[in-house]
Amino acid sequence: METKKMLVGALADIDPKGSRTIRVNDMEIALFRLSNGKIVAMENKCPHKGGVLSEGMVCGTAVHCPLHDWRIDLNSGAVLDPDSGCVTTFPIEVDQDKGLIYLTLQSA
Amino acid sequence: MHLRKKLVLVGNGMAGLRMLEHLLKLAPEQYEITIFGAEPYPNYNRIMLSSVLAGGAGLDEIVLNDTDWYKEHNITLHMGHTVTRIDSVRQKVVSNQGVEAEYDELVLATGSNPFMLPLPGADKEGVIAFRNIQDCEMMIETSKAYKKAVVIGGGLLGLEAARGLLNLGMDVSVVHINPYLMERQLDETASRMLQKELESQGMKFLLSRQSEAIIGKKRVKSLLFAGGERIDADLVVMAVGIKPNVELAQTAGIKVNRGIVVNDYMETNIPGIYALGECAEHRGIAYGLVAPLYEQGAVLAKRLAGVQTEGYSGSVTSTKLKVSGVDVFSAGAFAEQEGTRVLKYQDEVDGVYKKLVIQDNKLVGAVLFGDTNDGAELFSVIKNGETIEGREKELLLGIPQEALASGSGNSRLEGLAADEIICGCNGVSKGTIVQAIQEQDCTSVGQIKACTKASASCGGCKPLVEGLLQIYAGEAAVPVKEGICGCTPLSRDEIVAEIKRMRLMTVKEVMNVLEWGTEEGCTKCRPALNYYLGMLWPDEYVDEKESRITNERFHANIQKDGTFSVVPRIYGGVTSPTELKKIAEVAEQFEVPLVKFTGGQRLDLLGIKKENLPKIWEALGMPSGHAYGKTLRTVKTCVGNTFCRFGTQDSIAMGIRLEKEFERLNTPSKVKLAVSGCPRNCAEATIKDFGVVAIDGGWELHIGGNGGVHVRATDLLCVVKTEDEVVEWAAAFLQYYRENANWNERTSTWVERVGLASIKKALESKEERLALQSRIQATLSKTTDPWKQIIREQELRKNFEPLTKVETNH
Ligand SMILES: Cc1cc2nc3c(=O)[nH]c(=O)nc-3n(C[C@H](O)[C@H](O)[C@H](O)COP(=O)(O)OP(=O)(O)OC[C@H]3O[C@@H](n4cnc5c(N)ncnc54)[C@H](O)[C@@H]3O)c2cc1C
Ligand code: FES
């Protein structure tokens, strides 16, 4: 198992309640910034019908998929009631002093 | 110390434990209890395995009785022990691990086994059933390494398994021997609707297929059908049925048919030995659902406690498919037979189907698809066996909520016995719910759910729980008031009034002051509040782009593949060679996959990647056509008297003027206009939100039309003489709509809701119209072209571009 840590951007790149995307290998990852400043990362694909999550609305700690309004918990990646499923999340580290965001990926 | 009688239970599952819980309440001291359970777990909620598989619940959440519960009740539990022999003479049982236990009373609750088709190759790796935790774990594991799943069996269980496997990311095909799905619960119409919905969720179906063999070396590779067709498979889940687990009883000489034969008191033919649950057969029926076994459990518990009971007389069952996004309900004898009458309601637009089967003026069966709200109520009518003469249509078209709260509905609920089951999934009786209301002070359905688990699984019983709340909590019941969304009980009018009264200025402030139930609202209330604030405070309010729906945030229409479309504004549908060349060049330069004329007389560039949007807008140099928002879309025109020999007025000029006047306007929902040059109405103005039709010496103004899903022809508002008057009335109408409609409410629905007369009255006086017009102009003067703004401002533009990474290997 190999872990890769990469610098993906600065805090100012993501608006509060906003999102940006990044492509890593074959996967698109969405980074979200919650109102409390926390940055989270997850695969940019809704488990329902593949809706692009980065284009959804961030409400509190959940993002609503733009296609059919499934709610995904931004902290755990779990689909919230009444639907079910989950989205892969990725660890994020933020260097608060420099305001930089790092993403860690594990590959087999 | 007096000697307690010995009670042994074989089968640590839902039926056995349910009965024991009941017995412990009736006679806590009477028995010394020993349980043998083959599975290495305490009693868990088997129905919830579907949710576990679909990712909605964890294994720890489905345990019904944890190991502490057994200790508290001094029960000896042999977990992982299968009873292999009953000695009915010496009255003892023996487990596969050699443990013996003597009994005075023996209860068999061994459930059933999944029926495995005896196909060649059925013993290969990757061929499993869906019955217990182990199967569930196996499927979850398999999904991590393999892709193709085939479920044999298109019944309840098979479809729930298939939905779960889809959620696990597998490619899922369901094979069914019959020509349509769930034929034991649904008729063909409902079944086809179900199939369509599941197909749209990504499930594939192979119907009318007879499985013949499972092919592969060690592990399954494919499934072969009669006739030679084959399908690849890494996993085969058999969900073709269950058979009562009767082997143990049979070897002990207990009378067995399909199940272990019992009488109305759950007694087998050998004294002191009882059976219940899926392993039992009562009056020829072995049930495969939980509700009957709860009823059986209540009877047996009373029998064992020495309490008087009328006995069990069989169950009418109902089922609900636990697949999110699909509402299916079926109860009783749903098939049309001789001597029955059938009422049907079918709405292909909203995907709703209802069917009631009536015999001798009584409801004997029902099938619901798409809207299952009435399921619980219908089911209770079926079970009661009351006459429904004269009420048939009311039942078919839905029972008014008032009926539940008062009159017949309530008296029926009041009349139910305390041990009548309300929540079939979790076996919660009326008594338990009433107790939660009266003794634990539950005042809402939510609290009752938390206290008793009633309505926690499929939710079908919610109306009944609400009804009980009404009866037994009375005044204290927190009324279920419908707000604009689940975050607030307030209506649109209340919210708008409060925003005005307290001069609330931001979405956050509104939510705080009006005590929103959620932290940051949802996709219904956030855009609505953003709209209301902008409408009320055009000067002060700063639009919150995070509260806009996707299309409005990116100023383009998101397509189903995640690309966007670009529609530049073409006023009145009139273009020029230069403009056309420009569009053509841009389309070529950016290799736009599809260029199409829209129904609104302009050009649509489709299939554009998000990062290219600002570049394309820049290259076009045209204003946004706002083809994506809740705003003025197009003004469609016909040629008018400039060229047309029938034309009576210059409809083109009129259309262009209107479009220039109102472009960029934020409205509750999208707004389309049209201007026709003569009553032949080529611009289809009478299905627009605001339609203008030229007549000799004037214009007819029409409102509230819609050419979409719910087609509605306009109502005539008035007739005016001049172009200025057309603009004045249009402005007044649009502003009045902006100030009074709900967010996301089209003019057609709004006109129907408030009535044409009230709108006519509001716009009647010239003074009032001019006031409305000046307010709309104030709003319009603040708008700018969004495309130009994004091109200019890097802070906005950045959101269209992907981030790039720098690797810092560790
Ligand atoms: C995935 C799934 C979804 C379902 N969904 C629904 C639904 O939505 N609604 C509904 O009404 N029903 C549903 N059911 C059916 C419901 O779960 C069963 O009707 C119910 O569990 C039957 O209870 P039981 O106690 O008779 O049998 P079980 O719960 O099967 O319990 C029997 C237990 O006895 C054990 N046992 C068997 N033989 C021996 C032995 N010789 N010695 C010791 N132990 C033994 C077994 O291992 C088992 O643990 C569903 C079933 C499944 C599998
Ligand atoms: S694709 Fe996300 S909700 Fe349907």
Short mmCIF file of N, CA and C in Angstrom, two decimals, chain B residues 86-148:
data_model
loop_
_atom_site.label_atom_id
_atom_site.label_comp_id
_atom_site.label_asym_id
_atom_site.label_seq_id
_atom_site.Cartn_x
_atom_site.Cartn_y
_atom_site.Cartn_z
N ILE B 86 -34.47 -34.14 19.18
CA ILE B 86 -35.45 -33.95 20.25
C ILE B 86 -35.83 -35.34 20.76
N ASP B 87 -35.73 -35.49 22.06
CA ASP B 87 -36.19 -36.74 22.65
C ASP B 87 -37.50 -36.42 23.36
N SER B 88 -38.60 -36.71 22.67
CA SER B 88 -39.88 -36.25 23.22
C SER B 88 -40.37 -37.17 24.34
N VAL B 89 -39.71 -38.29 24.49
CA VAL B 89 -40.10 -39.18 25.59
C VAL B 89 -39.44 -38.71 26.88
N ARG B 90 -38.12 -38.52 26.81
CA ARG B 90 -37.43 -38.04 28.02
C ARG B 90 -37.51 -36.53 28.15
N GLN B 91 -38.14 -35.89 27.20
CA GLN B 91 -38.31 -34.44 27.18
C GLN B 91 -36.99 -33.70 27.31
N LYS B 92 -36.12 -33.94 26.33
CA LYS B 92 -34.88 -33.16 26.29
C LYS B 92 -34.43 -32.97 24.85
N VAL B 93 -33.57 -31.95 24.67
CA VAL B 93 -33.00 -31.71 23.34
C VAL B 93 -31.48 -31.76 23.44
N VAL B 94 -30.83 -32.03 22.28
CA VAL B 94 -29.37 -32.12 22.26
C VAL B 94 -28.84 -31.25 21.12
N SER B 95 -27.76 -30.53 21.39
CA SER B 95 -27.21 -29.67 20.35
C SER B 95 -26.06 -30.35 19.62
N ASN B 96 -25.65 -29.79 18.48
CA ASN B 96 -24.55 -30.36 17.71
C ASN B 96 -23.24 -30.31 18.48
N GLN B 97 -23.19 -29.51 19.55
CA GLN B 97 -21.97 -29.46 20.36
C GLN B 97 -22.12 -30.28 21.63
N GLY B 98 -23.15 -31.08 21.64
CA GLY B 98 -23.31 -32.03 22.75
C GLY B 98 -23.99 -31.48 23.99
N VAL B 99 -24.48 -30.25 23.93
CA VAL B 99 -25.17 -29.70 25.10
C VAL B 99 -26.60 -30.24 25.15
N GLU B 100 -27.02 -30.66 26.33
CA GLU B 100 -28.37 -31.18 26.49
C GLU B 100 -29.20 -30.24 27.35
N ALA B 101 -30.47 -30.22 27.12
CA ALA B 101 -31.34 -29.44 28.00
C ALA B 101 -32.69 -30.13 28.12
N GLU B 102 -33.17 -30.20 29.34
CA GLU B 102 -34.47 -30.82 29.57
C GLU B 102 -35.56 -29.76 29.49
N TYR B 103 -36.74 -30.22 29.11
CA TYR B 103 -37.81 -29.24 29.02
C TYR B 103 -39.12 -29.76 29.57
N ASP B 104 -39.94 -28.84 30.02
CA ASP B 104 -41.34 -29.16 30.30
C ASP B 104 -42.17 -28.71 29.11
N GLU B 105 -41.78 -27.54 28.57
CA GLU B 105 -42.44 -27.04 27.36
C GLU B 105 -41.35 -26.74 26.33
N LEU B 106 -41.59 -27.14 25.09
CA LEU B 106 -40.58 -26.92 24.05
C LEU B 106 -41.19 -26.10 22.90
N VAL B 107 -40.51 -25.01 22.55
CA VAL B 107 -41.01 -24.17 21.47
C VAL B 107 -40.05 -24.24 20.28
N LEU B 108 -40.58 -24.58 19.14
CA LEU B 108 -39.76 -24.62 17.93
C LEU B 108 -40.01 -23.35 17.12
N ALA B 109 -38.95 -22.58 16.89
CA ALA B 109 -39.07 -21.37 16.07
C ALA B 109 -37.85 -21.34 15.17
N THR B 110 -37.79 -22.35 14.33
CA THR B 110 -36.57 -22.56 13.54
C THR B 110 -36.59 -21.81 12.21
N GLY B 111 -37.65 -21.03 11.96
CA GLY B 111 -37.66 -20.18 10.76
C GLY B 111 -37.69 -20.99 9.48
N SER B 112 -37.06 -20.48 8.46
CA SER B 112 -37.05 -21.24 7.22
C SER B 112 -35.68 -21.16 6.59
N ASN B 113 -35.48 -21.99 5.60
CA ASN B 113 -34.22 -21.98 4.86
C ASN B 113 -34.50 -21.44 3.48
N PRO B 114 -33.54 -20.71 2.95
CA PRO B 114 -33.72 -20.27 1.57
C PRO B 114 -33.77 -21.49 0.67
N PHE B 115 -34.62 -21.41 -0.33
CA PHE B 115 -34.70 -22.52 -1.27
C PHE B 115 -33.62 -22.32 -2.33
N MET B 116 -32.71 -23.30 -2.44
CA MET B 116 -31.65 -23.20 -3.44
C MET B 116 -32.05 -24.06 -4.64
N LEU B 117 -32.10 -23.45 -5.81
CA LEU B 117 -32.45 -24.22 -7.01
C LEU B 117 -31.43 -25.33 -7.18
N PRO B 118 -31.89 -26.54 -7.41
CA PRO B 118 -30.94 -27.65 -7.55
C PRO B 118 -30.30 -27.69 -8.93
N LEU B 119 -29.59 -26.62 -9.27
CA LEU B 119 -28.98 -26.55 -10.61
C LEU B 119 -27.62 -27.20 -10.57
N PRO B 120 -27.18 -27.79 -11.68
CA PRO B 120 -25.79 -28.25 -11.72
C PRO B 120 -24.88 -27.04 -11.48
N GLY B 121 -23.93 -27.16 -10.58
CA GLY B 121 -23.00 -26.06 -10.33
C GLY B 121 -23.43 -25.14 -9.22
N ALA B 122 -24.57 -25.44 -8.60
CA ALA B 122 -25.08 -24.56 -7.55
C ALA B 122 -24.19 -24.55 -6.31
N ASP B 123 -23.25 -25.49 -6.26
CA ASP B 123 -22.37 -25.54 -5.09
C ASP B 123 -21.08 -24.75 -5.30
N LYS B 124 -20.98 -24.06 -6.43
CA LYS B 124 -19.74 -23.32 -6.70
C LYS B 124 -19.60 -22.11 -5.78
N GLU B 125 -18.35 -21.69 -5.67
CA GLU B 125 -18.07 -20.48 -4.91
C GLU B 125 -18.79 -19.30 -5.58
N GLY B 126 -19.32 -18.41 -4.77
CA GLY B 126 -19.98 -17.24 -5.35
C GLY B 126 -21.46 -17.44 -5.60
N VAL B 127 -21.99 -18.61 -5.17
CA VAL B 127 -23.43 -18.82 -5.29
C VAL B 127 -24.01 -18.83 -3.88
N ILE B 128 -24.85 -17.83 -3.56
CA ILE B 128 -25.35 -17.77 -2.20
C ILE B 128 -26.83 -17.41 -2.14
N ALA B 129 -27.35 -17.41 -0.92
CA ALA B 129 -28.74 -17.00 -0.69
C ALA B 129 -28.69 -15.65 0.01
N PHE B 130 -29.85 -15.13 0.36
CA PHE B 130 -29.91 -13.89 1.12
C PHE B 130 -30.84 -14.14 2.28
N ARG B 131 -30.26 -14.53 3.42
CA ARG B 131 -31.10 -14.88 4.55
C ARG B 131 -30.55 -14.35 5.86
N ASN B 132 -29.20 -14.37 5.99
CA ASN B 132 -28.67 -14.00 7.30
C ASN B 132 -27.47 -13.07 7.20
N ILE B 133 -26.94 -12.71 8.36
CA ILE B 133 -25.83 -11.77 8.42
C ILE B 133 -24.65 -12.25 7.58
N GLN B 134 -24.42 -13.55 7.66
CA GLN B 134 -23.28 -14.10 6.93
C GLN B 134 -23.43 -13.86 5.41
N ASP B 135 -24.63 -14.07 4.89
CA ASP B 135 -24.86 -13.85 3.46
C ASP B 135 -24.59 -12.38 3.11
N CYS B 136 -25.05 -11.53 4.01
CA CYS B 136 -24.91 -10.11 3.81
C CYS B 136 -23.43 -9.71 3.75
N GLU B 137 -22.67 -10.24 4.72
CA GLU B 137 -21.24 -9.93 4.75
C GLU B 137 -20.55 -10.45 3.51
N MET B 138 -20.96 -11.63 3.08
CA MET B 138 -20.37 -12.24 1.90
C MET B 138 -20.61 -11.36 0.66
N MET B 139 -21.80 -10.82 0.52
CA MET B 139 -22.10 -9.98 -0.64
C MET B 139 -21.27 -8.70 -0.60
N ILE B 140 -21.14 -8.13 0.59
CA ILE B 140 -20.37 -6.89 0.73
C ILE B 140 -18.91 -7.16 0.34
N GLU B 141 -18.37 -8.29 0.84
CA GLU B 141 -17.00 -8.66 0.49
C GLU B 141 -16.83 -8.84 -1.02
N THR B 142 -17.76 -9.63 -1.59
CA THR B 142 -17.68 -9.94 -3.02
C THR B 142 -17.68 -8.67 -3.87
N SER B 143 -18.49 -7.71 -3.44
CA SER B 143 -18.62 -6.49 -4.24
C SER B 143 -17.31 -5.73 -4.34
N LYS B 144 -16.41 -5.99 -3.37
CA LYS B 144 -15.14 -5.27 -3.40
C LYS B 144 -14.22 -5.81 -4.48
N ALA B 145 -14.35 -7.10 -4.79
CA ALA B 145 -13.42 -7.69 -5.74
C ALA B 145 -14.07 -8.01 -7.09
N TYR B 146 -15.40 -8.10 -7.13
CA TYR B 146 -16.04 -8.52 -8.36
C TYR B 146 -17.08 -7.51 -8.83
N LYS B 147 -17.48 -7.65 -10.08
CA LYS B 147 -18.34 -6.63 -10.67
C LYS B 147 -19.76 -7.11 -10.99
N LYS B 148 -19.85 -8.32 -11.55
CA LYS B 148 -21.14 -8.72 -12.11
C LYS B 148 -21.96 -9.60 -11.17
#
